[in-house]
XYZ file of C-alpha atoms in Angstrom:
664
model
C -59.004 -25.030 -76.848
C -62.531 -25.679 -78.119
C -62.066 -29.426 -77.525
C -61.982 -28.826 -73.762
C -65.226 -26.885 -73.336
C -67.893 -28.165 -70.926
C -71.095 -26.604 -72.254
C -73.165 -27.969 -69.350
C -71.680 -25.424 -66.943
C -73.542 -22.402 -65.615
C -70.775 -19.811 -65.487
C -71.410 -16.587 -63.556
C -70.650 -13.358 -65.388
C -67.444 -11.615 -64.380
C -67.356 -8.167 -62.811
C -64.824 -5.507 -63.779
C -63.521 -4.074 -60.503
C -60.711 -1.966 -59.065
C -58.652 -2.839 -55.995
C -57.197 0.120 -54.044
C -53.638 0.063 -52.685
C -52.462 2.023 -49.658
C -50.435 4.462 -51.794
C -53.520 5.404 -53.815
C -52.766 3.239 -56.854
C -55.779 1.461 -58.338
C -55.345 -2.046 -59.761
C -57.927 -3.334 -62.240
C -59.241 -6.874 -62.167
C -61.902 -9.263 -63.356
C -63.782 -11.041 -60.601
C -65.884 -14.173 -60.993
C -68.135 -14.835 -57.958
C -70.060 -18.114 -57.735
C -73.826 -17.933 -57.846
C -75.659 -18.426 -54.569
C -75.276 -17.346 -50.941
C -72.439 -17.990 -48.537
C -68.813 -17.031 -48.191
C -66.364 -18.560 -50.634
C -62.596 -18.800 -51.128
C -60.874 -17.085 -54.033
C -58.130 -18.105 -56.461
C -55.936 -15.210 -57.659
C -53.889 -15.056 -60.864
C -51.250 -12.288 -60.723
C -49.717 -11.329 -64.098
C -49.138 -8.209 -66.260
C -50.731 -9.448 -69.483
C -53.938 -7.346 -69.798
C -56.990 -9.120 -68.417
C -59.386 -6.962 -70.422
C -58.140 -8.130 -73.833
C -54.919 -10.125 -74.455
C -55.625 -12.946 -71.970
C -59.385 -12.467 -71.668
C -60.395 -15.528 -73.705
C -58.207 -18.015 -71.839
C -58.994 -16.372 -68.493
C -62.719 -16.873 -69.030
C -62.206 -20.595 -69.678
C -60.126 -21.152 -66.524
C -61.525 -18.739 -63.958
C -65.069 -19.188 -65.193
C -64.606 -22.923 -64.578
C -63.547 -22.355 -60.968
C -66.487 -20.002 -60.345
C -68.938 -22.459 -61.882
C -67.751 -24.961 -59.250
C -68.051 -22.694 -56.229
C -64.551 -21.143 -56.094
C -64.306 -17.384 -56.726
C -61.537 -16.267 -59.076
C -59.748 -13.023 -59.873
C -57.446 -12.028 -62.745
C -55.679 -8.829 -61.835
C -53.297 -6.602 -63.792
C -50.094 -5.734 -61.945
C -49.174 -2.155 -61.182
C -48.287 -0.427 -64.463
C -49.867 -3.068 -66.718
C -53.211 -3.352 -68.458
C -55.572 -0.755 -67.015
C -53.873 -0.580 -63.613
C -52.192 2.590 -62.417
C -48.507 3.102 -61.661
C -45.384 1.951 -63.496
C -44.009 -1.516 -64.236
C -40.215 -1.376 -64.450
C -38.974 -4.981 -64.474
C -39.757 -8.550 -63.476
C -40.598 -9.631 -59.921
C -39.762 -6.419 -58.058
C -40.289 -6.026 -54.302
C -43.046 -3.517 -55.056
C -44.924 -6.204 -56.971
C -44.801 -8.539 -53.979
C -45.814 -5.761 -51.581
C -48.827 -5.038 -53.775
C -49.819 -8.706 -53.838
C -49.705 -8.987 -50.053
C -52.055 -5.988 -49.876
C -54.412 -7.431 -52.481
C -54.631 -10.787 -50.706
C -55.532 -9.026 -47.448
C -58.155 -6.986 -49.341
C -59.671 -10.173 -50.784
C -59.814 -11.870 -47.383
C -61.667 -8.864 -45.957
C -64.489 -8.833 -48.505
C -68.011 -9.697 -47.367
C -68.221 -12.639 -49.783
C -64.842 -14.149 -48.743
C -64.355 -17.038 -46.344
C -60.864 -15.669 -45.656
C -58.955 -18.269 -47.678
C -57.017 -17.405 -50.821
C -55.150 -19.554 -53.349
C -52.875 -18.456 -56.182
C -52.475 -19.995 -59.610
C -50.254 -18.909 -62.464
C -48.105 -20.003 -65.368
C -44.686 -18.494 -66.121
C -44.760 -14.979 -64.580
C -47.818 -15.986 -62.568
C -46.090 -19.180 -61.416
C -43.013 -17.234 -60.329
C -45.248 -14.763 -58.517
C -47.103 -17.512 -56.659
C -43.835 -18.912 -55.255
C -42.412 -15.490 -54.414
C -45.592 -14.247 -52.729
C -45.966 -17.515 -50.817
C -42.492 -16.835 -49.419
C -43.872 -13.549 -48.017
C -46.434 -15.588 -46.014
C -49.592 -13.460 -46.282
C -51.887 -15.019 -43.639
C -54.831 -15.633 -45.969
C -52.752 -17.458 -48.619
C -53.345 -21.154 -47.953
C -52.168 -22.864 -51.150
C -50.596 -22.181 -54.550
C -50.491 -23.915 -57.935
C -47.307 -22.814 -59.702
C -46.919 -23.778 -63.367
C -43.814 -23.517 -65.563
C -41.849 -21.480 -63.013
C -38.582 -21.726 -61.109
C -37.091 -21.543 -57.655
C -33.839 -20.034 -59.027
C -34.037 -16.980 -61.293
C -30.435 -17.314 -62.481
C -29.694 -21.018 -62.762
C -33.019 -22.075 -64.206
C -34.810 -19.205 -65.874
C -35.042 -17.946 -69.436
C -31.995 -15.695 -69.045
C -29.165 -18.169 -68.333
C -28.471 -21.897 -68.330
C -25.378 -23.159 -66.579
C -24.017 -19.586 -66.632
C -24.423 -19.247 -70.413
C -26.600 -16.440 -71.772
C -29.731 -17.851 -73.428
C -31.186 -16.207 -76.508
C -34.677 -17.153 -75.305
C -34.010 -14.436 -72.746
C -33.199 -11.973 -75.511
C -36.513 -12.787 -77.173
C -38.374 -12.405 -73.896
C -36.545 -9.149 -73.184
C -37.631 -7.612 -76.475
C -41.168 -8.912 -75.967
C -41.471 -7.483 -72.453
C -39.932 -4.229 -73.701
C -42.806 -3.851 -76.154
C -45.410 -4.810 -73.558
C -44.248 -2.189 -71.054
C -45.644 0.543 -73.304
C -49.095 -0.945 -73.854
C -51.834 1.670 -73.327
C -54.591 1.840 -70.787
C -57.933 1.376 -72.511
C -60.207 4.449 -72.445
C -63.241 2.152 -72.498
C -62.312 1.094 -68.949
C -60.249 4.010 -67.621
C -61.958 7.027 -69.155
C -60.420 10.334 -70.185
C -57.305 9.973 -68.001
C -55.962 7.068 -70.034
C -53.634 9.138 -72.253
C -51.862 10.936 -69.408
C -51.175 7.649 -67.636
C -50.070 5.992 -70.887
C -47.578 8.744 -71.688
C -46.198 8.485 -68.144
C -45.790 4.749 -68.723
C -43.854 5.387 -71.926
C -41.615 8.022 -70.366
C -40.758 5.697 -67.476
C -39.665 2.757 -69.642
C -36.216 1.187 -69.843
C -35.312 -1.879 -71.933
C -35.495 -4.868 -69.541
C -32.518 -6.446 -71.308
C -30.371 -3.611 -70.042
C -31.102 -4.698 -66.458
C -30.458 -8.363 -67.164
C -27.232 -7.956 -69.142
C -25.839 -5.792 -66.347
C -26.007 -8.859 -64.062
C -24.246 -11.709 -65.857
C -23.423 -13.516 -62.616
C -25.696 -14.856 -59.891
C -25.705 -11.785 -57.673
C -28.293 -10.172 -55.398
C -30.333 -9.109 -58.430
C -31.077 -12.771 -59.222
C -31.186 -13.954 -55.608
C -34.158 -11.671 -55.080
C -37.225 -13.712 -55.965
C -35.305 -17.024 -55.953
C -37.120 -19.024 -53.290
C -34.319 -21.596 -53.132
C -32.417 -19.024 -51.073
C -34.582 -20.309 -48.212
C -37.193 -22.922 -49.051
C -38.530 -22.677 -45.484
C -39.907 -19.226 -46.268
C -42.785 -21.040 -47.965
C -45.276 -22.343 -45.412
C -48.412 -22.985 -47.489
C -49.294 -26.012 -49.606
C -47.668 -26.141 -53.073
C -48.670 -27.891 -56.299
C -45.870 -27.499 -58.877
C -46.752 -28.279 -62.498
C -44.907 -28.296 -65.819
C -43.709 -30.343 -68.758
C -40.539 -32.096 -69.890
C -40.586 -30.045 -73.116
C -40.746 -26.826 -71.095
C -37.637 -25.041 -69.866
C -38.638 -25.215 -66.192
C -39.109 -28.895 -65.320
C -36.033 -29.215 -63.057
C -37.473 -26.671 -60.614
C -40.434 -28.966 -59.909
C -38.085 -31.782 -58.900
C -36.099 -29.458 -56.619
C -39.264 -28.145 -54.968
C -40.393 -31.699 -54.246
C -36.999 -32.478 -52.740
C -36.471 -29.353 -50.644
C -39.827 -27.923 -49.586
C -40.997 -28.864 -46.093
C -44.734 -28.334 -46.630
C -47.546 -30.431 -48.087
C -46.684 -30.570 -51.775
C -47.435 -32.241 -55.059
C -45.738 -32.275 -58.442
C -46.952 -32.973 -61.972
C -44.695 -33.166 -65.047
C -46.261 -34.119 -68.357
C -44.872 -34.193 -71.892
C -45.930 -30.561 -72.422
C -44.230 -27.328 -73.245
C -45.007 -23.890 -71.721
C -48.784 -24.215 -71.375
C -51.491 -25.133 -68.889
C -52.012 -28.947 -69.005
C -55.687 -28.668 -70.000
C -54.378 -27.330 -73.331
C -51.118 -29.299 -73.172
C -48.977 -29.801 -76.255
C -47.412 -32.112 -77.156
C -50.275 -34.152 -75.716
C -52.056 -35.605 -74.087
C -53.934 -32.744 -72.476
C -55.551 -33.677 -69.143
C -58.344 -32.615 -66.792
C -56.032 -30.148 -65.102
C -58.794 -27.800 -63.945
C -60.519 -30.731 -62.268
C -57.225 -31.507 -60.533
C -57.003 -27.865 -59.446
C -60.532 -28.004 -57.996
C -59.629 -31.028 -55.879
C -56.598 -29.135 -54.579
C -58.563 -25.934 -53.902
C -61.409 -27.762 -52.170
C -58.947 -29.519 -49.879
C -56.959 -26.432 -48.876
C -59.499 -23.607 -49.217
C -62.717 -25.361 -48.127
C -61.413 -28.139 -45.873
C -62.987 -30.928 -47.931
C -61.415 -34.377 -48.060
C -60.972 -34.814 -51.811
C -58.263 -37.477 -51.498
C -55.741 -35.506 -53.521
C -53.188 -35.325 -50.720
C -53.453 -39.080 -50.113
C -52.114 -39.775 -53.597
C -48.398 -40.042 -54.500
C -46.403 -36.823 -54.376
C -45.443 -36.902 -58.061
C -47.154 -37.821 -61.306
C -44.579 -38.081 -64.095
C -44.915 -38.723 -67.803
C -42.584 -41.535 -68.857
C -41.774 -40.633 -72.432
C -40.760 -42.928 -75.253
C -40.366 -42.924 -79.034
C -39.605 -39.221 -79.227
C -39.965 -37.996 -82.805
C -38.228 -34.668 -83.393
C -39.972 -32.190 -85.656
C -39.629 -28.376 -85.370
C -43.340 -27.916 -86.109
C -44.861 -30.932 -84.382
C -42.707 -32.839 -81.909
C -44.391 -35.991 -80.609
C -43.629 -37.956 -77.454
C -45.408 -41.226 -76.662
C -45.546 -42.706 -73.178
C -47.709 -43.038 -70.074
C -48.032 -41.831 -66.472
C -46.086 -43.196 -63.518
C -46.069 -42.066 -59.879
C -43.431 -41.444 -57.224
C -43.992 -41.005 -53.499
C -40.835 -38.923 -53.033
C -37.969 -37.253 -54.860
C -35.231 -38.286 -55.520
C -37.156 -41.388 -56.474
C -34.379 -43.894 -57.132
C -30.883 -44.886 -56.062
C -30.356 -47.343 -58.910
C -28.202 -46.265 -61.821
C -26.423 -47.485 -64.915
C -22.887 -46.303 -65.570
C -21.475 -45.921 -69.045
C -17.778 -45.263 -69.604
C -16.311 -43.146 -72.390
C -14.113 -44.941 -74.862
C -12.998 -44.310 -78.421
C -16.294 -42.914 -79.678
C -18.172 -45.437 -77.563
C -20.218 -45.665 -74.377
C -19.221 -48.944 -72.752
C -20.318 -50.849 -69.662
C -16.715 -51.172 -68.501
C -13.887 -48.613 -68.408
C -11.904 -48.446 -71.638
C -8.621 -46.947 -72.763
C -8.987 -43.925 -75.029
C -6.742 -41.091 -76.189
C -7.483 -37.463 -75.182
C -9.917 -35.640 -77.466
C -10.043 -31.980 -78.429
C -13.557 -30.557 -78.799
C -13.494 -27.459 -81.009
C -16.968 -27.123 -82.465
C -17.928 -24.901 -85.407
C -19.697 -21.781 -84.157
C -23.008 -22.685 -85.854
C -23.411 -26.069 -84.151
C -26.855 -26.172 -82.531
C -29.005 -24.967 -85.396
C -31.261 -28.028 -84.948
C -31.707 -27.371 -81.227
C -34.887 -25.302 -81.449
C -35.864 -23.036 -78.566
C -34.807 -23.473 -74.943
C -38.496 -23.167 -74.060
C -40.598 -23.865 -77.168
C -43.803 -21.872 -77.577
C -43.222 -19.884 -74.384
C -44.876 -16.983 -76.168
C -47.788 -19.154 -77.278
C -48.726 -19.742 -80.896
C -47.653 -22.568 -83.175
C -44.231 -21.501 -84.497
C -41.745 -24.256 -85.483
C -39.696 -23.921 -82.294
C -39.144 -27.564 -81.324
C -35.920 -29.473 -81.896
C -35.183 -31.061 -85.242
C -33.408 -34.292 -86.113
C -30.074 -34.032 -84.318
C -27.925 -35.693 -86.995
C -26.773 -32.339 -88.416
C -25.570 -31.167 -84.988
C -24.226 -34.624 -84.099
C -22.002 -34.433 -87.175
C -20.413 -31.239 -85.798
C -19.969 -32.670 -82.286
C -17.885 -35.328 -80.561
C -20.194 -38.296 -80.057
C -20.072 -41.420 -77.913
C -22.511 -44.207 -78.848
C -23.635 -47.144 -76.733
C -24.211 -50.551 -78.308
C -27.692 -51.273 -79.651
C -29.950 -51.836 -76.649
C -31.091 -55.427 -76.275
C -33.709 -54.383 -73.697
C -35.330 -51.051 -72.819
C -33.528 -48.717 -70.433
C -35.595 -46.221 -68.422
C -33.861 -43.022 -67.348
C -35.453 -41.441 -64.260
C -33.848 -38.215 -63.085
C -30.734 -36.259 -63.981
C -28.027 -37.959 -66.001
C -24.535 -36.599 -65.337
C -21.078 -36.831 -66.840
C -17.983 -36.929 -64.652
C -14.766 -36.420 -66.625
C -11.379 -34.699 -66.545
C -11.034 -31.753 -68.903
C -8.555 -28.985 -69.720
C -8.617 -25.706 -71.608
C -6.309 -22.759 -72.162
C -8.781 -19.884 -71.866
C -10.237 -18.447 -68.620
C -13.646 -19.921 -69.467
C -15.152 -22.389 -71.910
C -18.550 -23.760 -72.802
C -19.407 -27.431 -72.920
C -22.800 -28.621 -74.156
C -24.053 -32.151 -73.532
C -26.907 -33.746 -75.461
C -28.354 -37.157 -74.664
C -29.951 -38.558 -77.818
C -31.837 -41.675 -78.816
C -30.756 -42.971 -82.247
C -33.371 -45.213 -83.842
C -32.937 -48.044 -86.320
C -33.118 -45.576 -89.235
C -30.375 -43.390 -87.792
C -32.717 -40.584 -86.750
C -31.342 -38.806 -83.680
C -33.772 -37.357 -81.098
C -32.589 -35.159 -78.231
C -33.990 -36.584 -74.999
C -32.338 -34.061 -72.677
C -29.359 -31.708 -72.591
C -27.203 -29.434 -70.451
C -25.260 -26.232 -71.153
C -22.303 -25.364 -68.925
C -20.199 -22.218 -68.947
C -17.067 -23.437 -67.178
C -14.353 -21.465 -65.462
C -10.841 -22.772 -65.148
C -10.026 -23.274 -61.466
C -6.725 -22.244 -59.976
C -4.666 -24.484 -62.244
C -2.275 -23.587 -65.082
C -3.685 -23.210 -68.573
C -3.977 -26.619 -70.217
C -3.841 -28.602 -66.958
C -6.603 -31.128 -66.418
C -9.197 -30.943 -63.655
C -12.386 -32.922 -62.929
C -15.912 -31.656 -63.599
C -19.368 -33.036 -62.891
C -21.822 -31.954 -65.592
C -25.543 -32.693 -65.062
C -28.203 -32.698 -67.765
C -31.826 -31.662 -67.296
C -33.906 -34.269 -65.499
C -36.330 -36.465 -67.413
C -38.149 -39.797 -67.301
C -37.657 -41.564 -70.616
C -37.738 -45.137 -71.897
C -34.998 -45.837 -74.444
C -36.370 -48.565 -76.704
C -34.744 -51.879 -77.462
C -33.085 -51.783 -80.883
C -32.051 -48.124 -80.448
C -28.747 -46.615 -79.350
C -27.965 -44.063 -76.649
C -25.721 -41.238 -77.846
C -23.869 -38.626 -75.799
C -22.901 -35.650 -77.979
C -20.450 -32.987 -76.744
C -19.856 -29.571 -78.289
C -18.360 -26.199 -77.397
C -21.144 -24.247 -79.139
C -24.935 -24.363 -79.251
C -26.016 -21.564 -81.567
C -28.357 -19.812 -81.457
C -29.830 -21.154 -78.181
C -26.685 -20.187 -76.233
C -25.147 -16.814 -77.044
C -21.588 -17.118 -78.386
C -18.934 -15.597 -76.129
C -15.489 -14.547 -77.416
C -12.444 -15.896 -75.640
C -13.879 -19.337 -75.011
C -11.570 -21.846 -76.664
C -11.502 -25.582 -77.342
C -11.925 -28.106 -74.537
C -9.786 -31.202 -74.191
C -11.422 -34.166 -72.484
C -9.854 -37.364 -71.237
C -12.416 -40.043 -72.136
C -10.635 -42.672 -70.066
C -11.606 -40.698 -66.935
C -15.238 -40.319 -68.010
C -18.275 -41.870 -66.379
C -21.767 -41.140 -67.679
C -24.292 -42.038 -64.980
C -27.995 -42.584 -65.740
C -30.390 -42.959 -62.771
C -32.883 -45.737 -63.496
C -36.540 -46.214 -62.772
C -37.257 -48.905 -60.178
C -40.296 -50.977 -59.262
C -41.129 -48.452 -56.523
C -42.481 -46.139 -59.257
C -45.695 -47.820 -60.451
C -47.478 -47.211 -63.749
C -50.723 -45.233 -63.593
C -52.001 -44.967 -67.176
C -55.475 -43.744 -66.066
C -54.169 -40.973 -63.806
C -56.198 -38.194 -65.414
C -59.380 -37.801 -67.407
C -59.904 -35.735 -70.558
C -59.547 -31.943 -70.341
C -62.457 -29.681 -69.417
C -62.869 -25.925 -69.253
C -65.589 -23.283 -69.217
C -66.900 -21.796 -72.462
C -64.887 -18.868 -73.738
C -66.289 -15.366 -73.761
C -67.591 -14.164 -77.101
C -64.771 -13.328 -79.481
C -63.815 -13.586 -83.132
C -60.559 -14.811 -84.652
C -60.144 -12.309 -87.478
C -56.875 -13.759 -88.822
C -54.932 -16.910 -87.876
C -51.310 -16.986 -86.813
C -48.700 -17.237 -89.566
C -45.127 -18.181 -88.630
C -41.867 -19.081 -90.336
C -38.376 -20.181 -89.259
C -35.629 -20.172 -91.914
C -31.972 -21.152 -91.769
C -29.470 -20.065 -94.442
C -25.714 -20.155 -95.104
C -23.769 -17.568 -97.083
C -20.847 -19.602 -98.411
C -18.889 -16.508 -99.439
C -18.800 -14.995 -95.950
C -19.272 -18.297 -94.089
C -22.201 -16.697 -92.258
C -25.112 -18.680 -90.893
C -28.407 -16.834 -90.416
C -31.599 -17.864 -88.661
C -34.732 -15.766 -89.129
C -38.037 -16.117 -87.302
C -41.204 -14.323 -88.337
C -44.542 -14.486 -86.574
C -47.811 -12.701 -87.205
C -49.886 -13.567 -84.176
C -53.579 -14.303 -84.269
C -55.782 -11.225 -84.666
C -58.684 -11.289 -82.212
C -61.762 -9.139 -81.732
C -63.687 -8.817 -78.466
C -66.646 -6.499 -78.870
C -65.461 -3.483 -80.848
C -61.810 -3.931 -79.859
C -59.374 -5.848 -82.064
C -55.741 -6.569 -81.245
C -52.807 -8.323 -82.877
C -49.007 -8.358 -82.942
C -46.047 -9.441 -85.006
C -42.374 -10.169 -84.435
C -39.325 -10.535 -86.657
C -35.946 -11.787 -85.428
C -32.610 -12.581 -87.023
C -29.555 -14.336 -85.592
C -26.234 -14.351 -87.424
C -22.871 -15.936 -86.743
C -19.719 -16.392 -88.797
C -16.682 -18.508 -88.041
C -16.012 -16.927 -84.637
C -18.009 -15.900 -81.574
C -17.171 -12.219 -82.133
C -19.435 -12.223 -85.200
C -22.582 -13.187 -83.281
C -25.462 -10.740 -83.559
C -29.200 -10.625 -82.873
C -31.877 -8.179 -83.838
C -35.620 -8.082 -83.233
C -38.507 -5.939 -84.399
C -41.904 -6.117 -82.713
C -45.284 -4.492 -83.333
C -48.446 -4.516 -81.244
C -51.772 -2.981 -82.235
C -55.066 -2.164 -80.457
C -57.979 -0.735 -82.406
C -61.636 0.209 -82.040
C -63.636 2.831 -83.932
C -61.867 6.175 -83.423
C -58.978 4.690 -81.419
C -55.941 3.038 -82.978
C -52.718 2.373 -81.037
C -49.541 0.912 -82.511
C -46.335 0.134 -80.585
C -43.020 -0.481 -82.333
C -39.788 -1.664 -80.750
C -36.401 -2.633 -82.118
C -33.503 -4.318 -80.326
C -30.018 -5.280 -81.489
C -27.220 -7.029 -79.619
C -23.686 -7.562 -80.940
C -20.070 -7.736 -79.846
C -18.012 -4.586 -80.264
C -14.440 -4.009 -79.042
C -14.657 -7.027 -76.763
C -17.905 -6.001 -75.082
C -21.629 -6.302 -75.687
C -23.590 -3.408 -77.175
C -27.379 -3.287 -76.881
C -29.197 -0.776 -79.073
C -32.907 -0.289 -78.424
C -35.611 1.969 -79.802
C -39.300 2.448 -79.093
C -42.079 4.449 -80.693
C -45.787 4.719 -79.943
C -48.484 5.872 -82.330
C -52.025 7.086 -81.668
C -54.361 7.306 -84.654
C -51.358 7.272 -87.041
C -49.614 10.099 -85.142
C -46.313 9.416 -83.367
C -46.664 10.430 -79.707
C -43.453 8.926 -78.307
C -40.013 8.003 -79.623
C -36.799 7.165 -77.801
C -33.507 5.370 -78.424
C -31.086 3.796 -75.975
C -27.543 2.418 -76.162
C -26.164 0.237 -73.384
C -22.648 -1.199 -73.250
C -21.516 -4.123 -71.142
C -17.920 -5.266 -70.631
C -16.940 -8.858 -71.321
C -17.203 -11.068 -68.296
C -14.009 -11.402 -66.247
C -15.145 -13.345 -63.228
C -16.801 -16.515 -64.516
C -19.342 -18.995 -63.304
C -18.320 -22.569 -62.721
C -20.222 -25.452 -64.210
């Protein structure tokens, strides 16, 4: 982050304020007002992650930058989070959106406001920006939504293609711990303990809500703006990275929104592009200022005259769990979908061919531990530097059914969503089919370019009878290099990324019916290597890193029990701001034997806040496993004040196996 700092800026000091709601609840916020006279617009970031400590350093670098350039900024804690009053029960509730509409009206009515408000946010904040835009508060003129989605079921951390994602389990246990974070007496005063204990008493494990809704029902439709894209009437800038879990949503927003809109997809994971990894980081905050000045101040910055989409065309992907690298350069597109050209491969006997080929039916029956080299669905979505990226795919390829194209004589540039059309059959009510598109280099190293997970239901046909499916992979722009090979790998497991589900059997495919279609880049998408300058941000507020992050990811196999185990341990950075220090740690373990019924997951998390005379520690534990054909979630939570336990509770939730299934 220090590489981005612009030390020439004069950054106004923030103010710690409260915003009243109509029901009497007080929300706490940090407000940066530009120096000088006159009314100004404001950019709001709306998240539950404690603006007074946990996100304070990064907030100062972003919102201080806006304020230094004449745009007011506010970082507010949602109801029930940070030092705000009330209770926070779950993600993206109607109450949260109601509160935001009130806050935006409050901002527009302030004496310093010109009446125009923008919203920016990443992850939760990006979701919130889309959802609140759909409520159409009059003062909200534009949003910048980063690493978010228009569909909370199809394309969020909880499910992919109907399959339960273990990234969602991790996030569930993390949010569970966060729900009990205390109010800080330094900001709230003597009433902090009463409100904190009420927070603890009102908690429920978020995973219990999510696992109770395994299908795309009204629970997930709420907050999914793709239910009616026309609800959004303000300008939208959607931003993310190909390495992030949420890139497809940006492409859908560009295709379906009917408002002024822009999209930006870099090589990055779950992070603002001014700190983007894998690089290059860009002058994202400068890009934001151009957008804000256009929509909140009426200035002609030229940003809306530029192409709708800036896309990173990747190449020479080098898989490494600790340090994935992706070369390439920027291209632009004036619309999406951007191309009608495509290249069709046909499935043969282990081959991808340019012409249809005869091939015998194949049975895909993958070992339960296939996928161990897959990394996280959304690497580094919790921040830090853990080894969460994909590894060399050869180990997983060896457990999968693979189809290889001939060595490429010339580069081939994929632009969009590849998809496989093929006839399949299976005996069970549902099955899982995972597709990975890999680039195999001259040394045999296999790099996953994109992938798709599909939980399939058998239509109204007899067991074992074939039927056609169309199976898309995540969209990407990628240049396969001459001298390399394209590989399509198919498996019926992807552990631990996709939770194993009993009763899902082998899948038979008929390769002779298969067509693997790759949309291709055309000349209508020009190169733009100088699209963005180097990153800039405001100086960070004074703080001290007391201890760096330490992480580990270990994979083991017990030959006697045929059990594979993945453990992840992370001690997050310990930071001090003034007299307050805070840190956290997490420990997770995934296990699976020869069958899906043996799958289990457990997590332990700790969070600590400390200043002289005040020491808070939060401890949570979560465990998920199959039992008697259903899922059992065991959860526990304890809170400690000055080494004295002040709260302890345990929960057990049971969920039946899914009967009605989601199609691919």
